[in-house]
Amino acid sequence: MAFQLQPNALKGWRVVVIDDEPDSLEVVKFLLQRYGAEVHTATDGQSGLALINDVRPMFVVSDLAMPKITGEELVRRVKDDRVLSHIPMIALSAHAKKEDYARAISAGFHAYMVKPLRPETFVKDLIRLMLDIPHIASALEKE
Amino acid sequence: MSLRRKTVLILSIVLAVLIILMILAAQFIVFAGYNQLEEQAIQNELQRVRNLLQTELTGLQTSAFDYSRWDDTYDYVVSPDPTYIEDNYIPLTYDDFGLDVIFILDAEQNVVYAVQHQDGELVDPPADLTELVLNTERLAIRRDETDLVSGYIEWNGRLVMAVSTPIVTSEGEGPVRGAMIWLRLIDTDEIQRLTEISRLTLDLRIINSDLPESWQQAQQALMAGQTEWIKPVNNNLIAGFLELDALESDTPIALLRVETNRNIHQQGQRSLFLLVAALVVIALTTFLAVMILLERLVINRLYTLNTAVHQIGKGKKGVKLPTDEPDELGQLAKTMEQTFAALNKTQNELRQSEERLRTLVASAPVILLTLDKDGVFTFLQGRGLDDIDVQPGQYVGQSVFDVYQHNPAFLDSIRRALNGEVFNNLIDFTDSVALSIWYSPVKNEQGMVEGVICVATNATERKQIEDNLRAAKEAAEAASQAKSTFLANMSHELRTPLNAIIGFVGIMLMGNTLSEKDYHRADRIRVNGERLLSLIDDILDLSRIEAGRVTLVPEEVNVREEVHFLEKRYAEEAKEKNLSLNVTITDDVPEIIRIDRDAFPKIIDNLLSNAIKFTREGSVDMFVMRSGVNLNIIVSDTGVGIPPHMHQVIFESFRQVDDSSTREFGGMGLGLAIVHHLCKAMGGTIQLESVVNQGSTFTVTLPILS
């Protein structure tokens, strides 16, 4: 509630966003960029995984229902990779049922957000969900 | 064996034994008695003969003594006087005394006189006889006046009766001057004479080696010490033997045989014969009498009775039992008649009862069957059999496990029943017929299963209905599942474009590039986008609640915090509509309550959202308070109100007071339905009081403070 995010709080952060919906990608990318993040996007799981390998982002926002590799398969592969496994993965999906939520968390996502996102609070909500991760929290404190 | 034959046999045996016993008794007692009598009789005869002989001897001796005790004789011995002889010893004298020879001896045993009387002539006795007499001391020498002797001697193979008396004076005084010796030859004539006197057949034999066999036997027996020997000659004659002792040596010299008729013996035989004959006659008479009585009194009547009973047994009507005689058999017939009557009555009742039962079973629209413990049909009846094309009794004697081996469901049920279970189930018997069958084991006194009774009714229609119901239920479930899937997909598909709409509008509103008018328009897009989102959420919630997929999990929830959070959210909206929103939580409401984390705010959210939505002016008031174990949430507004006929339907999905209100107030009316469902799921209620155009009050009561 009391959490506030500075306008350049995510400056220098590399973030990967993966979604097969270009509109969604554009909105998320815009909102993250407003806080200074360096946003890399992919439209399917497979290229998303390659991008994560290339970019080594601070965190990943990923859709679930995607072609080639689904969000769940993606998170499993990331968590199985010793180099990438520390990267927080946040699910952003139009699936609103509790079962979907539970399945995503058990697959390895750190948190789950339901579409449609609320532009005014999206980034704040996103970051707040990751405050329990030490390197995210300490990275925020440096600013 | 028939009664008659048995009686004949038993009676014959009894009578035969009786007769034999009586014959034996007669033989040994009566006949033996007769024989004893006979023996006594012959003994008496023998004694008589003995006495006769003795009498002869004594007579001879007495006569001789008369002559020897006589002075003339006394004198004659010393001075023989021929006159004495001529006067006294004439042939007549011999005849009178039956004498054959007379010797007169003097004291020195000199023969004074010796004469033999032979064929009427007096002659000298044979020399050997004289010699024999002189040599026989007992005859020749007389010692004193009383020395008398008599006895038998043998002479030349002939028996001679001999007496010797002392010659004394007429006064009987001595001295003895000699011996008077008289001899009588026991010849055939003499025997004949004795026979006539005694009226017995007599015979005499000197004992020598020429004796016939029976005489020898007699001699041996008598020598052994018996006084007489008796032996039957034949059935008519019996003989007794006596010994005659020699004068000199007391040894037997002759045997006398006495023969007589066996009158007593024959009398005994006759008596025995008569006795036996009488016994046989009595036995036969008894036998006949018993048989005739048995025939008349028992067997004939038993036969009649038997014939009558037999006819009755064969089912002949109107047979009369012989009940006239007032004896035991008559009584028996009477008793049987009564028994038959009673039996007949019972049988008739039983037959009627059986007939009724048979008709009942045969015409009842069921199937009744019984099996023994091995599953063999013992009964199979009922009109219901028509339905499965089985004849009544068709499988009796066959095993159900053979007949219905193609119907494992039925056989499993039979096995369960044979294990003692009582139950009912539906079994398909043919393609078109299903039976509802009750199974009930039949148990004996020890509780062991002895068989099974099954009652089956045609349940084809019921099964059809049940199948249809099941199909309908499955279809409904499938439809429900399809609806849920559809709603979930719809939610997903709506959210994706809505994400773009809300996202881009948000971005537009963030920039400062829009004119005031455009900003307002963009904001309307945002508001309507959010309303659409809320609708989607409601639809999803309701579908999940209605599908029963919502499980409420009570957790510790800070109720005050939740209420204040929502109050803040709706305060702005109320302010925009110029409404006053007043929320009051009374102090008796605990801060922490165990309640589902999602359901509780959803109830308050919907109630507040509705109240604000349907109120144009005035106020919305909310009270949260405690009432015993209940938590009460009361939300009042000064809105449009709800007419009474709508008070129930208002809680159903997609219902509003009227279509126009949908247009005016927006929304599809899912909120109250959700609240209603959640209240119910928590065991609570929701009540409504409302006056049209004045306002409504919703009261939620949740029993969660126990």
PDB file of N, CA, C and O in Angstrom, chain B residues 71-126:
ATOM      1  N   ASP B  71     -49.574-195.055  65.832  1.00  0.00           N
ATOM      2  CA  ASP B  71     -49.044-196.247  66.520  1.00  0.00           C
ATOM      3  C   ASP B  71     -48.870-197.442  65.563  1.00  0.00           C
ATOM      4  O   ASP B  71     -47.879-198.183  65.640  1.00  0.00           O
ATOM      5  N   ASP B  72     -49.816-197.578  64.616  1.00  0.00           N
ATOM      6  CA  ASP B  72     -49.743-198.690  63.659  1.00  0.00           C
ATOM      7  C   ASP B  72     -48.464-198.635  62.860  1.00  0.00           C
ATOM      8  O   ASP B  72     -47.776-199.645  62.661  1.00  0.00           O
ATOM      9  N   THR B  73     -48.173-197.384  62.401  1.00  0.00           N
ATOM     10  CA  THR B  73     -46.955-197.198  61.606  1.00  0.00           C
ATOM     11  C   THR B  73     -45.737-197.429  62.484  1.00  0.00           C
ATOM     12  O   THR B  73     -44.755-198.066  62.081  1.00  0.00           O
ATOM     13  N   TYR B  74     -45.843-196.950  63.758  1.00  0.00           N
ATOM     14  CA  TYR B  74     -44.771-197.086  64.732  1.00  0.00           C
ATOM     15  C   TYR B  74     -44.448-198.537  64.954  1.00  0.00           C
ATOM     16  O   TYR B  74     -43.279-198.929  64.955  1.00  0.00           O
ATOM     17  N   ASP B  75     -45.534-199.267  65.007  1.00  0.00           N
ATOM     18  CA  ASP B  75     -45.376-200.687  65.212  1.00  0.00           C
ATOM     19  C   ASP B  75     -44.845-201.374  63.968  1.00  0.00           C
ATOM     20  O   ASP B  75     -43.997-202.268  64.028  1.00  0.00           O
ATOM     21  N   TYR B  76     -45.382-200.917  62.844  1.00  0.00           N
ATOM     22  CA  TYR B  76     -45.033-201.590  61.579  1.00  0.00           C
ATOM     23  C   TYR B  76     -43.539-201.574  61.344  1.00  0.00           C
ATOM     24  O   TYR B  76     -42.974-202.555  60.830  1.00  0.00           O
ATOM     25  N   VAL B  77     -42.895-200.524  61.814  1.00  0.00           N
ATOM     26  CA  VAL B  77     -41.464-200.398  61.508  1.00  0.00           C
ATOM     27  C   VAL B  77     -40.671-201.511  62.211  1.00  0.00           C
ATOM     28  O   VAL B  77     -39.775-202.106  61.624  1.00  0.00           O
ATOM     29  N   VAL B  78     -41.146-201.751  63.476  1.00  0.00           N
ATOM     30  CA  VAL B  78     -40.408-202.788  64.193  1.00  0.00           C
ATOM     31  C   VAL B  78     -40.921-204.184  63.861  1.00  0.00           C
ATOM     32  O   VAL B  78     -40.166-205.154  63.869  1.00  0.00           O
ATOM     33  N   SER B  79     -42.224-204.340  63.609  1.00  0.00           N
ATOM     34  CA  SER B  79     -42.757-205.662  63.238  1.00  0.00           C
ATOM     35  C   SER B  79     -43.683-205.529  62.040  1.00  0.00           C
ATOM     36  O   SER B  79     -44.874-205.224  62.167  1.00  0.00           O
ATOM     37  N   PRO B  80     -43.141-205.612  60.856  1.00  0.00           N
ATOM     38  CA  PRO B  80     -43.938-205.368  59.650  1.00  0.00           C
ATOM     39  C   PRO B  80     -45.156-206.317  59.589  1.00  0.00           C
ATOM     40  O   PRO B  80     -44.997-207.511  59.775  1.00  0.00           O
ATOM     41  N   ASP B  81     -46.272-205.708  59.424  1.00  0.00           N
ATOM     42  CA  ASP B  81     -47.559-206.436  59.371  1.00  0.00           C
ATOM     43  C   ASP B  81     -48.189-206.149  58.033  1.00  0.00           C
ATOM     44  O   ASP B  81     -48.542-204.999  57.733  1.00  0.00           O
ATOM     45  N   PRO B  82     -48.273-207.122  57.156  1.00  0.00           N
ATOM     46  CA  PRO B  82     -48.768-206.878  55.808  1.00  0.00           C
ATOM     47  C   PRO B  82     -50.155-206.269  55.783  1.00  0.00           C
ATOM     48  O   PRO B  82     -50.478-205.492  54.885  1.00  0.00           O
ATOM     49  N   THR B  83     -50.955-206.581  56.831  1.00  0.00           N
ATOM     50  CA  THR B  83     -52.292-206.044  56.876  1.00  0.00           C
ATOM     51  C   THR B  83     -52.304-204.513  56.903  1.00  0.00           C
ATOM     52  O   THR B  83     -53.129-203.845  56.282  1.00  0.00           O
ATOM     53  N   TYR B  84     -51.343-204.005  57.676  1.00  0.00           N
ATOM     54  CA  TYR B  84     -51.203-202.550  57.761  1.00  0.00           C
ATOM     55  C   TYR B  84     -51.018-201.961  56.380  1.00  0.00           C
ATOM     56  O   TYR B  84     -51.667-200.989  56.035  1.00  0.00           O
ATOM     57  N   ILE B  85     -50.196-202.544  55.596  1.00  0.00           N
ATOM     58  CA  ILE B  85     -49.932-202.046  54.253  1.00  0.00           C
ATOM     59  C   ILE B  85     -51.184-202.223  53.385  1.00  0.00           C
ATOM     60  O   ILE B  85     -51.604-201.266  52.718  1.00  0.00           O
ATOM     61  N   GLU B  86     -51.749-203.400  53.480  1.00  0.00           N
ATOM     62  CA  GLU B  86     -52.894-203.670  52.631  1.00  0.00           C
ATOM     63  C   GLU B  86     -54.056-202.744  52.961  1.00  0.00           C
ATOM     64  O   GLU B  86     -54.785-202.303  52.069  1.00  0.00           O
ATOM     65  N   ASP B  87     -54.196-202.416  54.279  1.00  0.00           N
ATOM     66  CA  ASP B  87     -55.306-201.570  54.687  1.00  0.00           C
ATOM     67  C   ASP B  87     -55.080-200.107  54.347  1.00  0.00           C
ATOM     68  O   ASP B  87     -55.990-199.374  53.971  1.00  0.00           O
ATOM     69  N   ASN B  88     -53.865-199.706  54.459  1.00  0.00           N
ATOM     70  CA  ASN B  88     -53.637-198.245  54.382  1.00  0.00           C
ATOM     71  C   ASN B  88     -52.984-197.759  53.092  1.00  0.00           C
ATOM     72  O   ASN B  88     -53.140-196.608  52.720  1.00  0.00           O
ATOM     73  N   TYR B  89     -52.235-198.563  52.440  1.00  0.00           N
ATOM     74  CA  TYR B  89     -51.521-198.080  51.257  1.00  0.00           C
ATOM     75  C   TYR B  89     -52.061-198.697  50.001  1.00  0.00           C
ATOM     76  O   TYR B  89     -51.463-199.526  49.350  1.00  0.00           O
ATOM     77  N   ILE B  90     -53.257-198.378  49.686  1.00  0.00           N
ATOM     78  CA  ILE B  90     -53.914-198.820  48.480  1.00  0.00           C
ATOM     79  C   ILE B  90     -53.761-197.761  47.402  1.00  0.00           C
ATOM     80  O   ILE B  90     -53.388-196.604  47.700  1.00  0.00           O
ATOM     81  N   PRO B  91     -53.976-198.119  46.157  1.00  0.00           N
ATOM     82  CA  PRO B  91     -53.802-197.133  45.077  1.00  0.00           C
ATOM     83  C   PRO B  91     -54.618-195.867  45.303  1.00  0.00           C
ATOM     84  O   PRO B  91     -54.150-194.771  44.960  1.00  0.00           O
ATOM     85  N   LEU B  92     -55.734-196.010  45.943  1.00  0.00           N
ATOM     86  CA  LEU B  92     -56.565-194.816  46.195  1.00  0.00           C
ATOM     87  C   LEU B  92     -55.850-193.803  47.088  1.00  0.00           C
ATOM     88  O   LEU B  92     -55.980-192.582  46.912  1.00  0.00           O
ATOM     89  N   THR B  93     -55.118-194.363  48.026  1.00  0.00           N
ATOM     90  CA  THR B  93     -54.344-193.492  48.926  1.00  0.00           C
ATOM     91  C   THR B  93     -53.409-192.605  48.084  1.00  0.00           C
ATOM     92  O   THR B  93     -53.287-191.408  48.290  1.00  0.00           O
ATOM     93  N   TYR B  94     -52.759-193.245  47.157  1.00  0.00           N
ATOM     94  CA  TYR B  94     -51.821-192.494  46.297  1.00  0.00           C
ATOM     95  C   TYR B  94     -52.575-191.425  45.515  1.00  0.00           C
ATOM     96  O   TYR B  94     -52.107-190.304  45.431  1.00  0.00           O
ATOM     97  N   ASP B  95     -53.689-191.817  45.023  1.00  0.00           N
ATOM     98  CA  ASP B  95     -54.455-190.839  44.247  1.00  0.00           C
ATOM     99  C   ASP B  95     -54.905-189.685  45.109  1.00  0.00           C
ATOM    100  O   ASP B  95     -54.819-188.513  44.708  1.00  0.00           O
ATOM    101  N   ASP B  96     -55.361-190.013  46.332  1.00  0.00           N
ATOM    102  CA  ASP B  96     -55.873-188.955  47.227  1.00  0.00           C
ATOM    103  C   ASP B  96     -54.811-187.898  47.503  1.00  0.00           C
ATOM    104  O   ASP B  96     -55.072-186.699  47.485  1.00  0.00           O
ATOM    105  N   PHE B  97     -53.610-188.370  47.734  1.00  0.00           N
ATOM    106  CA  PHE B  97     -52.566-187.400  48.124  1.00  0.00           C
ATOM    107  C   PHE B  97     -51.726-186.968  46.943  1.00  0.00           C
ATOM    108  O   PHE B  97     -50.787-186.209  47.107  1.00  0.00           O
ATOM    109  N   GLY B  98     -52.055-187.551  45.751  1.00  0.00           N
ATOM    110  CA  GLY B  98     -51.232-187.171  44.586  1.00  0.00           C
ATOM    111  C   GLY B  98     -49.823-187.711  44.750  1.00  0.00           C
ATOM    112  O   GLY B  98     -48.869-187.062  44.337  1.00  0.00           O
ATOM    113  N   LEU B  99     -49.684-188.844  45.373  1.00  0.00           N
ATOM    114  CA  LEU B  99     -48.367-189.385  45.631  1.00  0.00           C
ATOM    115  C   LEU B  99     -47.941-190.308  44.510  1.00  0.00           C
ATOM    116  O   LEU B  99     -48.760-190.954  43.863  1.00  0.00           O
ATOM    117  N   ASP B 100     -46.601-190.330  44.339  1.00  0.00           N
ATOM    118  CA  ASP B 100     -46.089-191.249  43.343  1.00  0.00           C
ATOM    119  C   ASP B 100     -45.272-192.362  44.003  1.00  0.00           C
ATOM    120  O   ASP B 100     -45.305-193.507  43.563  1.00  0.00           O
ATOM    121  N   VAL B 101     -44.530-191.993  45.046  1.00  0.00           N
ATOM    122  CA  VAL B 101     -43.672-192.996  45.684  1.00  0.00           C
ATOM    123  C   VAL B 101     -43.736-192.784  47.193  1.00  0.00           C
ATOM    124  O   VAL B 101     -43.787-191.645  47.644  1.00  0.00           O
ATOM    125  N   ILE B 102     -43.749-193.960  47.981  1.00  0.00           N
ATOM    126  CA  ILE B 102     -43.663-193.866  49.437  1.00  0.00           C
ATOM    127  C   ILE B 102     -42.519-194.766  49.880  1.00  0.00           C
ATOM    128  O   ILE B 102     -42.408-195.903  49.415  1.00  0.00           O
ATOM    129  N   PHE B 103     -41.677-194.172  50.738  1.00  0.00           N
ATOM    130  CA  PHE B 103     -40.634-194.973  51.399  1.00  0.00           C
ATOM    131  C   PHE B 103     -40.888-194.918  52.882  1.00  0.00           C
ATOM    132  O   PHE B 103     -41.179-193.851  53.413  1.00  0.00           O
ATOM    133  N   ILE B 104     -40.768-196.088  53.550  1.00  0.00           N
ATOM    134  CA  ILE B 104     -40.734-196.100  55.012  1.00  0.00           C
ATOM    135  C   ILE B 104     -39.385-196.685  55.395  1.00  0.00           C
ATOM    136  O   ILE B 104     -39.032-197.793  54.970  1.00  0.00           O
ATOM    137  N   LEU B 105     -38.607-195.831  56.129  1.00  0.00           N
ATOM    138  CA  LEU B 105     -37.279-196.277  56.534  1.00  0.00           C
ATOM    139  C   LEU B 105     -37.265-196.443  58.045  1.00  0.00           C
ATOM    140  O   LEU B 105     -37.935-195.691  58.754  1.00  0.00           O
ATOM    141  N   ASP B 106     -36.475-197.407  58.549  1.00  0.00           N
ATOM    142  CA  ASP B 106     -36.328-197.514  60.012  1.00  0.00           C
ATOM    143  C   ASP B 106     -35.239-196.581  60.443  1.00  0.00           C
ATOM    144  O   ASP B 106     -34.687-195.814  59.634  1.00  0.00           O
ATOM    145  N   ALA B 107     -34.941-196.597  61.732  1.00  0.00           N
ATOM    146  CA  ALA B 107     -33.978-195.625  62.284  1.00  0.00           C
ATOM    147  C   ALA B 107     -32.593-195.816  61.698  1.00  0.00           C
ATOM    148  O   ALA B 107     -31.776-194.910  61.723  1.00  0.00           O
ATOM    149  N   GLU B 108     -32.332-196.991  61.167  1.00  0.00           N
ATOM    150  CA  GLU B 108     -31.011-197.254  60.612  1.00  0.00           C
ATOM    151  C   GLU B 108     -31.014-197.101  59.097  1.00  0.00           C
ATOM    152  O   GLU B 108     -30.167-197.617  58.370  1.00  0.00           O
ATOM    153  N   GLN B 109     -32.052-196.429  58.592  1.00  0.00           N
ATOM    154  CA  GLN B 109     -32.205-196.129  57.168  1.00  0.00           C
ATOM    155  C   GLN B 109     -32.339-197.390  56.298  1.00  0.00           C
ATOM    156  O   GLN B 109     -31.897-197.434  55.135  1.00  0.00           O
ATOM    157  N   ASN B 110     -32.881-198.392  56.909  1.00  0.00           N
ATOM    158  CA  ASN B 110     -33.202-199.570  56.103  1.00  0.00           C
ATOM    159  C   ASN B 110     -34.594-199.408  55.526  1.00  0.00           C
ATOM    160  O   ASN B 110     -35.499-198.866  56.180  1.00  0.00           O
ATOM    161  N   VAL B 111     -34.731-199.766  54.289  1.00  0.00           N
ATOM    162  CA  VAL B 111     -36.034-199.586  53.622  1.00  0.00           C
ATOM    163  C   VAL B 111     -37.013-200.600  54.207  1.00  0.00           C
ATOM    164  O   VAL B 111     -36.764-201.827  54.143  1.00  0.00           O
ATOM    165  N   VAL B 112     -38.058-200.173  54.831  1.00  0.00           N
ATOM    166  CA  VAL B 112     -39.080-201.043  55.382  1.00  0.00           C
ATOM    167  C   VAL B 112     -40.186-201.217  54.335  1.00  0.00           C
ATOM    168  O   VAL B 112     -40.725-202.295  54.132  1.00  0.00           O
ATOM    169  N   TYR B 113     -40.468-200.182  53.673  1.00  0.00           N
ATOM    170  CA  TYR B 113     -41.540-200.224  52.666  1.00  0.00           C
ATOM    171  C   TYR B 113     -41.163-199.260  51.549  1.00  0.00           C
ATOM    172  O   TYR B 113     -40.725-198.139  51.819  1.00  0.00           O
ATOM    173  N   ALA B 114     -41.257-199.670  50.275  1.00  0.00           N
ATOM    174  CA  ALA B 114     -40.969-198.781  49.120  1.00  0.00           C
ATOM    175  C   ALA B 114     -41.875-199.179  47.953  1.00  0.00           C
ATOM    176  O   ALA B 114     -41.792-200.317  47.458  1.00  0.00           O
ATOM    177  N   VAL B 115     -42.781-198.301  47.616  1.00  0.00           N
ATOM    178  CA  VAL B 115     -43.744-198.605  46.544  1.00  0.00           C
ATOM    179  C   VAL B 115     -43.891-197.389  45.617  1.00  0.00           C
ATOM    180  O   VAL B 115     -43.889-196.241  46.063  1.00  0.00           O
ATOM    181  N   GLN B 116     -43.967-197.664  44.346  1.00  0.00           N
ATOM    182  CA  GLN B 116     -44.258-196.587  43.358  1.00  0.00           C
ATOM    183  C   GLN B 116     -45.629-196.834  42.773  1.00  0.00           C
ATOM    184  O   GLN B 116     -45.967-197.971  42.436  1.00  0.00           O
ATOM    185  N   HIS B 117     -46.374-195.764  42.667  1.00  0.00           N
ATOM    186  CA  HIS B 117     -47.698-195.862  42.054  1.00  0.00           C
ATOM    187  C   HIS B 117     -47.563-195.387  40.609  1.00  0.00           C
ATOM    188  O   HIS B 117     -47.235-194.215  40.337  1.00  0.00           O
ATOM    189  N   GLN B 118     -47.769-196.368  39.716  1.00  0.00           N
ATOM    190  CA  GLN B 118     -47.541-196.026  38.287  1.00  0.00           C
ATOM    191  C   GLN B 118     -48.659-196.625  37.462  1.00  0.00           C
ATOM    192  O   GLN B 118     -48.887-197.835  37.523  1.00  0.00           O
ATOM    193  N   ASP B 119     -49.371-195.746  36.791  1.00  0.00           N
ATOM    194  CA  ASP B 119     -50.479-196.161  35.911  1.00  0.00           C
ATOM    195  C   ASP B 119     -51.492-197.046  36.649  1.00  0.00           C
ATOM    196  O   ASP B 119     -51.960-198.080  36.153  1.00  0.00           O
ATOM    197  N   GLY B 120     -51.796-196.697  37.908  1.00  0.00           N
ATOM    198  CA  GLY B 120     -52.812-197.416  38.678  1.00  0.00           C
ATOM    199  C   GLY B 120     -52.271-198.688  39.344  1.00  0.00           C
ATOM    200  O   GLY B 120     -52.965-199.307  40.137  1.00  0.00           O
ATOM    201  N   GLU B 121     -51.012-198.980  39.056  1.00  0.00           N
ATOM    202  CA  GLU B 121     -50.422-200.187  39.640  1.00  0.00           C
ATOM    203  C   GLU B 121     -49.423-199.770  40.707  1.00  0.00           C
ATOM    204  O   GLU B 121     -48.808-198.700  40.619  1.00  0.00           O
ATOM    205  N   LEU B 122     -49.271-200.675  41.734  1.00  0.00           N
ATOM    206  CA  LEU B 122     -48.250-200.421  42.740  1.00  0.00           C
ATOM    207  C   LEU B 122     -47.057-201.296  42.431  1.00  0.00           C
ATOM    208  O   LEU B 122     -47.170-202.534  42.414  1.00  0.00           O
ATOM    209  N   VAL B 123     -45.943-200.647  42.132  1.00  0.00           N
ATOM    210  CA  VAL B 123     -44.771-201.410  41.728  1.00  0.00           C
ATOM    211  C   VAL B 123     -43.584-200.988  42.591  1.00  0.00           C
ATOM    212  O   VAL B 123     -43.660-199.987  43.316  1.00  0.00           O
ATOM    213  N   ASP B 124     -42.494-201.746  42.482  1.00  0.00           N
ATOM    214  CA  ASP B 124     -41.270-201.327  43.168  1.00  0.00           C
ATOM    215  C   ASP B 124     -40.704-200.082  42.501  1.00  0.00           C
ATOM    216  O   ASP B 124     -40.721-199.970  41.268  1.00  0.00           O
ATOM    217  N   PRO B 125     -40.241-199.176  43.290  1.00  0.00           N
ATOM    218  CA  PRO B 125     -39.641-197.966  42.693  1.00  0.00           C
ATOM    219  C   PRO B 125     -38.329-198.330  42.020  1.00  0.00           C
ATOM    220  O   PRO B 125     -37.693-199.319  42.428  1.00  0.00           O
ATOM    221  N   PRO B 126     -37.933-197.527  41.032  1.00  0.00           N
ATOM    222  CA  PRO B 126     -36.685-197.796  40.344  1.00  0.00           C
ATOM    223  C   PRO B 126     -35.523-197.740  41.351  1.00  0.00           C
ATOM    224  O   PRO B 126     -35.561-196.972  42.320  1.00  0.00           O
TER     225      PRO B 126
END
